Amino acid sequence: GSRPGVRPFPKRMQSTFTLDGKKDPELFQNVSEGLKKLYRTKLFPLEDTYRFHDFHSPALEDADFDNKPMVLLVGQYSTGKTTFIRHLMEQDFPGMRIGPEPTTDSFIAVMHGEQEGLIPGNALVVDPKKPFRKLNAFGNAFLNRFVCAQMPNAVLESISIIDTPGILSGEKQRLSRGYDFAAVLEWFAERVDRIILLFDAHKLDISDEFSEVIRALKNHEDKMRVVLNKADQIGTQQLMRVYGALMWSLGKIVGTPEVIRVYIGSFWAQPLLVPDNRKLFEAEEQDLFKDIQGLPRNAALRKLNDLIKRARLAKQLLYCIIVSPSFSLKKEMPNMFGKDNKKKELIANLGEIYTRIEKEHQISPGDFPKLAKMQEILANQDFSKFQVVKPKLLEAVEDMLANDIAKLMTLVRQEEAAMPSQSVQGGAFEGTMNGPFGHGYGEGAGEGIDELEWVVARDKPTYDEIFYTLSPVNGKVSGAMAKKEMVKSKLPNTVLGKIWKLADVDKDGFLDDEEFSLANHLIKVKLEGHELPTDLPEHLIPPSKRGL
């Protein structure tokens, strides 16, 4: 049965929530409203009371729940980040600089706007409609290096793209940035829908700063994809080696058993230097485009997922500082003397404290804030000023995770079903949709699509020879006879069954000479590694059956 104060989900696309058990029903029109309300009423009070914003990340704003999906591009300088954006949009954007030296020295948020122009960082962080207000915490050194390029563009109607400064190789340049580069990237990573790491196949090297950045993004592996760019500058054998080296290096840095998806290609509109791998590059580009095109459809789910992540972190932080029955930083502080020494001792032993809390509350180690970062922040805090625990606040978050999120999940699914066609349009996403340059056009089952002749007729004499050895009756062979011949292809029965269905055009349970040739043609298509069509395309229908 449902708990007091939480009503079951009504049938229409709304859900009813009551807070703190009061009879005060809230109607949720959509997921984004629901997320805002849950955050403001259940999670924010907990974060605010226990200074989660000092420890982990600034509070979320309404704009964080309303904004379009964002794609963050990260890579060393001259790996083709800005060119990649230019390639997707097929249009220059304001403030764009491209060159072999480190050119992009700013974070550029490329967003949709009616008028083309640049908005400087200081103006951006006071705009309540943009999701960047909390970036002012990173100070002026960062804001002078942050701009928003606005322009009318079809691609930007459904996503925004964040271009980042090229990551440098040397130690000296890192120190002169003037702001915490990895922390800024982590702030973005928490709020974007997709993180694309770009590597240059021609000069594959992962500098210290890049390794540090990838480690900072560790909690967001689910959003990460890798692009091995400029792969047309080397031959196949070299490409294999570079790909192997990249996977090996990434494995050491990311440290997860799962492999991040890597897309290989040349992401710009120039001719391929070494055209050997054209087919591979086309297939990879299509896959990457599909991945980006799906972002608007999954945006609500991503925001829900990130809110859950955040709630769990806030809860762990609370346990760590205050709540744990056998231990808390607040409780351990002496009343009078020796506070400083005790504080230093507690911070130094934070790893052991984590282990104790893990066992006590059955918390997974991955849910804790990073040890080194936590130690650094705690050094500046006064432990005796930590608030005492308010069970109500914790209960509200527990209730949100246990009940409200499940209801919102149902709403997410309903919203997705109501808007199935949401996908990124325009720019490079249009170029390969239809026409002869569509992916796989004129190949496999599509071969002969533009020809007047029936494409199967080319090999029909060969197939006819086999056909007449099967002793046809009234010009047709039975299923059993055809099967004997078809199984020689060694294809599984499920595939051969599908081929039979496609080839028996008149559905009479027999194959005449044309249908038998068609069956053999489809076997050839499958053996060459192409997919079989669901329905027989027009150009493959035998000439004598076209009137059926």
PDB file of N, CA and C in Angstrom, residues 300-358:
ATOM      1  N   ALA A 300      15.859  14.145 -20.201  1.00  0.00           N
ATOM      2  CA  ALA A 300      15.138  14.128 -18.922  1.00  0.00           C
ATOM      3  C   ALA A 300      15.683  13.017 -18.021  1.00  0.00           C
ATOM      4  N   LEU A 301      15.968  11.884 -18.640  1.00  0.00           N
ATOM      5  CA  LEU A 301      16.487  10.746 -17.890  1.00  0.00           C
ATOM      6  C   LEU A 301      17.865  11.072 -17.317  1.00  0.00           C
ATOM      7  N   ARG A 302      18.682  11.777 -18.104  1.00  0.00           N
ATOM      8  CA  ARG A 302      20.024  12.153 -17.660  1.00  0.00           C
ATOM      9  C   ARG A 302      19.921  13.086 -16.445  1.00  0.00           C
ATOM     10  N   LYS A 303      18.990  14.043 -16.495  1.00  0.00           N
ATOM     11  CA  LYS A 303      18.851  14.988 -15.375  1.00  0.00           C
ATOM     12  C   LYS A 303      18.392  14.256 -14.114  1.00  0.00           C
ATOM     13  N   LEU A 304      17.498  13.303 -14.303  1.00  0.00           N
ATOM     14  CA  LEU A 304      17.004  12.502 -13.178  1.00  0.00           C
ATOM     15  C   LEU A 304      18.161  11.704 -12.578  1.00  0.00           C
ATOM     16  N   ASN A 305      18.948  11.101 -13.448  1.00  0.00           N
ATOM     17  CA  ASN A 305      20.097  10.297 -13.034  1.00  0.00           C
ATOM     18  C   ASN A 305      21.096  11.138 -12.236  1.00  0.00           C
ATOM     19  N   ASP A 306      21.360  12.359 -12.734  1.00  0.00           N
ATOM     20  CA  ASP A 306      22.323  13.230 -12.056  1.00  0.00           C
ATOM     21  C   ASP A 306      21.805  13.705 -10.699  1.00  0.00           C
ATOM     22  N   LEU A 307      20.481  13.880 -10.609  1.00  0.00           N
ATOM     23  CA  LEU A 307      19.903  14.295  -9.324  1.00  0.00           C
ATOM     24  C   LEU A 307      20.062  13.167  -8.290  1.00  0.00           C
ATOM     25  N   ILE A 308      19.878  11.916  -8.745  1.00  0.00           N
ATOM     26  CA  ILE A 308      20.039  10.765  -7.837  1.00  0.00           C
ATOM     27  C   ILE A 308      21.497  10.695  -7.359  1.00  0.00           C
ATOM     28  N   LYS A 309      22.436  10.862  -8.326  1.00  0.00           N
ATOM     29  CA  LYS A 309      23.862  10.837  -7.971  1.00  0.00           C
ATOM     30  C   LYS A 309      24.150  11.873  -6.890  1.00  0.00           C
ATOM     31  N   ARG A 310      23.595  13.053  -7.098  1.00  0.00           N
ATOM     32  CA  ARG A 310      23.853  14.182  -6.196  1.00  0.00           C
ATOM     33  C   ARG A 310      23.279  13.900  -4.803  1.00  0.00           C
ATOM     34  N   ALA A 311      22.062  13.359  -4.777  1.00  0.00           N
ATOM     35  CA  ALA A 311      21.406  13.077  -3.494  1.00  0.00           C
ATOM     36  C   ALA A 311      22.216  12.053  -2.693  1.00  0.00           C
ATOM     37  N   ARG A 312      22.737  11.050  -3.399  1.00  0.00           N
ATOM     38  CA  ARG A 312      23.524  10.010  -2.704  1.00  0.00           C
ATOM     39  C   ARG A 312      24.804  10.616  -2.121  1.00  0.00           C
ATOM     40  N   LEU A 313      25.438  11.493  -2.895  1.00  0.00           N
ATOM     41  CA  LEU A 313      26.674  12.124  -2.414  1.00  0.00           C
ATOM     42  C   LEU A 313      26.404  12.976  -1.179  1.00  0.00           C
ATOM     43  N   ALA A 314      25.296  13.733  -1.231  1.00  0.00           N
ATOM     44  CA  ALA A 314      24.959  14.618  -0.115  1.00  0.00           C
ATOM     45  C   ALA A 314      24.736  13.791   1.151  1.00  0.00           C
ATOM     46  N   LYS A 315      24.078  12.643   0.959  1.00  0.00           N
ATOM     47  CA  LYS A 315      23.784  11.761   2.087  1.00  0.00           C
ATOM     48  C   LYS A 315      25.086  11.222   2.707  1.00  0.00           C
ATOM     49  N   GLN A 316      25.994  10.793   1.838  1.00  0.00           N
ATOM     50  CA  GLN A 316      27.267  10.226   2.322  1.00  0.00           C
ATOM     51  C   GLN A 316      28.050  11.278   3.105  1.00  0.00           C
ATOM     52  N   LEU A 317      28.048  12.510   2.572  1.00  0.00           N
ATOM     53  CA  LEU A 317      28.791  13.601   3.195  1.00  0.00           C
ATOM     54  C   LEU A 317      28.256  13.835   4.602  1.00  0.00           C
ATOM     55  N   LEU A 318      26.949  13.774   4.711  1.00  0.00           N
ATOM     56  CA  LEU A 318      26.277  14.001   5.985  1.00  0.00           C
ATOM     57  C   LEU A 318      26.691  12.927   6.990  1.00  0.00           C
ATOM     58  N   TYR A 319      26.685  11.657   6.538  1.00  0.00           N
ATOM     59  CA  TYR A 319      27.092  10.561   7.420  1.00  0.00           C
ATOM     60  C   TYR A 319      28.512  10.796   7.907  1.00  0.00           C
ATOM     61  N   CYS A 320      29.333  11.239   6.972  1.00  0.00           N
ATOM     62  CA  CYS A 320      30.755  11.366   7.235  1.00  0.00           C
ATOM     63  C   CYS A 320      31.016  12.424   8.300  1.00  0.00           C
ATOM     64  N   ILE A 321      30.294  13.548   8.204  1.00  0.00           N
ATOM     65  CA  ILE A 321      30.631  14.663   9.077  1.00  0.00           C
ATOM     66  C   ILE A 321      29.903  14.588  10.416  1.00  0.00           C
ATOM     67  N   ILE A 322      28.640  14.171  10.360  1.00  0.00           N
ATOM     68  CA  ILE A 322      27.821  14.390  11.536  1.00  0.00           C
ATOM     69  C   ILE A 322      27.140  13.160  12.104  1.00  0.00           C
ATOM     70  N   VAL A 323      26.550  12.327  11.218  1.00  0.00           N
ATOM     71  CA  VAL A 323      25.499  11.442  11.690  1.00  0.00           C
ATOM     72  C   VAL A 323      25.955  10.142  12.307  1.00  0.00           C
ATOM     73  N   SER A 324      27.082   9.595  11.815  1.00  0.00           N
ATOM     74  CA  SER A 324      27.444   8.232  12.177  1.00  0.00           C
ATOM     75  C   SER A 324      27.375   8.006  13.695  1.00  0.00           C
ATOM     76  N   PRO A 325      26.588   6.989  14.162  1.00  0.00           N
ATOM     77  CA  PRO A 325      26.368   6.818  15.603  1.00  0.00           C
ATOM     78  C   PRO A 325      27.661   6.604  16.385  1.00  0.00           C
ATOM     79  N   SER A 326      28.565   5.762  15.821  1.00  0.00           N
ATOM     80  CA  SER A 326      29.746   5.439  16.606  1.00  0.00           C
ATOM     81  C   SER A 326      30.791   6.538  16.477  1.00  0.00           C
ATOM     82  N   PHE A 327      30.578   7.440  15.506  1.00  0.00           N
ATOM     83  CA  PHE A 327      31.660   8.380  15.225  1.00  0.00           C
ATOM     84  C   PHE A 327      31.143   9.545  14.403  1.00  0.00           C
ATOM     85  N   SER A 328      31.585  10.760  14.706  1.00  0.00           N
ATOM     86  CA  SER A 328      31.380  11.853  13.751  1.00  0.00           C
ATOM     87  C   SER A 328      32.449  12.901  14.018  1.00  0.00           C
ATOM     88  N   LEU A 329      32.802  13.657  13.002  1.00  0.00           N
ATOM     89  CA  LEU A 329      33.866  14.646  13.147  1.00  0.00           C
ATOM     90  C   LEU A 329      33.497  15.645  14.238  1.00  0.00           C
ATOM     91  N   LYS A 330      32.200  15.980  14.293  1.00  0.00           N
ATOM     92  CA  LYS A 330      31.746  16.972  15.271  1.00  0.00           C
ATOM     93  C   LYS A 330      31.935  16.435  16.689  1.00  0.00           C
ATOM     94  N   LYS A 331      31.501  15.159  16.889  1.00  0.00           N
ATOM     95  CA  LYS A 331      31.498  14.559  18.226  1.00  0.00           C
ATOM     96  C   LYS A 331      32.935  14.376  18.752  1.00  0.00           C
ATOM     97  N   GLU A 332      33.867  14.123  17.810  1.00  0.00           N
ATOM     98  CA  GLU A 332      35.242  13.795  18.222  1.00  0.00           C
ATOM     99  C   GLU A 332      36.004  15.019  18.730  1.00  0.00           C
ATOM    100  N   MET A 333      35.500  16.231  18.464  1.00  0.00           N
ATOM    101  CA  MET A 333      36.258  17.428  18.830  1.00  0.00           C
ATOM    102  C   MET A 333      36.237  17.644  20.350  1.00  0.00           C
ATOM    103  N   PRO A 334      37.395  17.941  20.961  1.00  0.00           N
ATOM    104  CA  PRO A 334      37.412  18.214  22.403  1.00  0.00           C
ATOM    105  C   PRO A 334      36.704  19.544  22.702  1.00  0.00           C
ATOM    106  N   ASN A 335      36.168  19.684  23.915  1.00  0.00           N
ATOM    107  CA  ASN A 335      35.416  20.900  24.227  1.00  0.00           C
ATOM    108  C   ASN A 335      36.312  22.106  24.434  1.00  0.00           C
ATOM    109  N   MET A 336      37.464  21.895  25.046  1.00  0.00           N
ATOM    110  CA  MET A 336      38.251  23.062  25.426  1.00  0.00           C
ATOM    111  C   MET A 336      39.565  23.163  24.652  1.00  0.00           C
ATOM    112  N   PHE A 337      40.544  22.296  25.048  1.00  0.00           N
ATOM    113  CA  PHE A 337      41.896  22.500  24.522  1.00  0.00           C
ATOM    114  C   PHE A 337      42.255  21.445  23.475  1.00  0.00           C
ATOM    115  N   GLY A 338      43.300  21.756  22.723  1.00  0.00           N
ATOM    116  CA  GLY A 338      43.844  20.783  21.778  1.00  0.00           C
ATOM    117  C   GLY A 338      42.972  20.584  20.543  1.00  0.00           C
ATOM    118  N   LYS A 339      42.111  21.576  20.248  1.00  0.00           N
ATOM    119  CA  LYS A 339      41.216  21.418  19.097  1.00  0.00           C
ATOM    120  C   LYS A 339      42.004  21.259  17.793  1.00  0.00           C
ATOM    121  N   ASP A 340      43.025  22.129  17.645  1.00  0.00           N
ATOM    122  CA  ASP A 340      43.773  22.126  16.383  1.00  0.00           C
ATOM    123  C   ASP A 340      44.455  20.795  16.119  1.00  0.00           C
ATOM    124  N   ASN A 341      45.097  20.267  17.172  1.00  0.00           N
ATOM    125  CA  ASN A 341      45.813  18.997  16.996  1.00  0.00           C
ATOM    126  C   ASN A 341      44.852  17.869  16.686  1.00  0.00           C
ATOM    127  N   LYS A 342      43.713  17.851  17.380  1.00  0.00           N
ATOM    128  CA  LYS A 342      42.725  16.795  17.171  1.00  0.00           C
ATOM    129  C   LYS A 342      42.193  16.865  15.734  1.00  0.00           C
ATOM    130  N   LYS A 343      41.978  18.116  15.266  1.00  0.00           N
ATOM    131  CA  LYS A 343      41.451  18.312  13.907  1.00  0.00           C
ATOM    132  C   LYS A 343      42.443  17.748  12.880  1.00  0.00           C
ATOM    133  N   LYS A 344      43.735  18.082  13.083  1.00  0.00           N
ATOM    134  CA  LYS A 344      44.753  17.582  12.142  1.00  0.00           C
ATOM    135  C   LYS A 344      44.779  16.061  12.127  1.00  0.00           C
ATOM    136  N   GLU A 345      44.670  15.492  13.337  1.00  0.00           N
ATOM    137  CA  GLU A 345      44.721  14.026  13.462  1.00  0.00           C
ATOM    138  C   GLU A 345      43.520  13.389  12.729  1.00  0.00           C
ATOM    139  N   LEU A 346      42.332  13.997  12.920  1.00  0.00           N
ATOM    140  CA  LEU A 346      41.119  13.461  12.267  1.00  0.00           C
ATOM    141  C   LEU A 346      41.241  13.524  10.744  1.00  0.00           C
ATOM    142  N   ILE A 347      41.753  14.660  10.252  1.00  0.00           N
ATOM    143  CA  ILE A 347      41.865  14.820   8.792  1.00  0.00           C
ATOM    144  C   ILE A 347      42.855  13.805   8.221  1.00  0.00           C
ATOM    145  N   ALA A 348      43.962  13.606   8.942  1.00  0.00           N
ATOM    146  CA  ALA A 348      44.974  12.656   8.463  1.00  0.00           C
ATOM    147  C   ALA A 348      44.415  11.231   8.403  1.00  0.00           C
ATOM    148  N   ASN A 349      43.498  10.904   9.336  1.00  0.00           N
ATOM    149  CA  ASN A 349      42.962   9.536   9.382  1.00  0.00           C
ATOM    150  C   ASN A 349      41.634   9.402   8.646  1.00  0.00           C
ATOM    151  N   LEU A 350      41.349  10.322   7.745  1.00  0.00           N
ATOM    152  CA  LEU A 350      40.038  10.321   7.090  1.00  0.00           C
ATOM    153  C   LEU A 350      39.763   9.011   6.331  1.00  0.00           C
ATOM    154  N   GLY A 351      40.829   8.418   5.749  1.00  0.00           N
ATOM    155  CA  GLY A 351      40.657   7.159   5.009  1.00  0.00           C
ATOM    156  C   GLY A 351      40.063   6.068   5.900  1.00  0.00           C
ATOM    157  N   GLU A 352      40.617   5.951   7.146  1.00  0.00           N
ATOM    158  CA  GLU A 352      40.106   4.934   8.080  1.00  0.00           C
ATOM    159  C   GLU A 352      38.662   5.257   8.472  1.00  0.00           C
ATOM    160  N   ILE A 353      38.395   6.551   8.630  1.00  0.00           N
ATOM    161  CA  ILE A 353      37.041   6.974   9.015  1.00  0.00           C
ATOM    162  C   ILE A 353      36.047   6.543   7.928  1.00  0.00           C
ATOM    163  N   TYR A 354      36.439   6.761   6.668  1.00  0.00           N
ATOM    164  CA  TYR A 354      35.594   6.325   5.536  1.00  0.00           C
ATOM    165  C   TYR A 354      35.263   4.835   5.678  1.00  0.00           C
ATOM    166  N   THR A 355      36.328   4.043   5.936  1.00  0.00           N
ATOM    167  CA  THR A 355      36.137   2.585   6.009  1.00  0.00           C
ATOM    168  C   THR A 355      35.151   2.218   7.106  1.00  0.00           C
ATOM    169  N   ARG A 356      35.264   2.900   8.260  1.00  0.00           N
ATOM    170  CA  ARG A 356      34.348   2.617   9.365  1.00  0.00           C
ATOM    171  C   ARG A 356      32.907   2.927   8.981  1.00  0.00           C
ATOM    172  N   ILE A 357      32.725   4.083   8.353  1.00  0.00           N
ATOM    173  CA  ILE A 357      31.353   4.496   7.986  1.00  0.00           C
ATOM    174  C   ILE A 357      30.791   3.565   6.908  1.00  0.00           C
ATOM    175  N   GLU A 358      31.662   3.146   5.970  1.00  0.00           N
ATOM    176  CA  GLU A 358      31.229   2.206   4.918  1.00  0.00           C
ATOM    177  C   GLU A 358      30.603   0.966   5.549  1.00  0.00           C
TER     178      GLU A 358
END
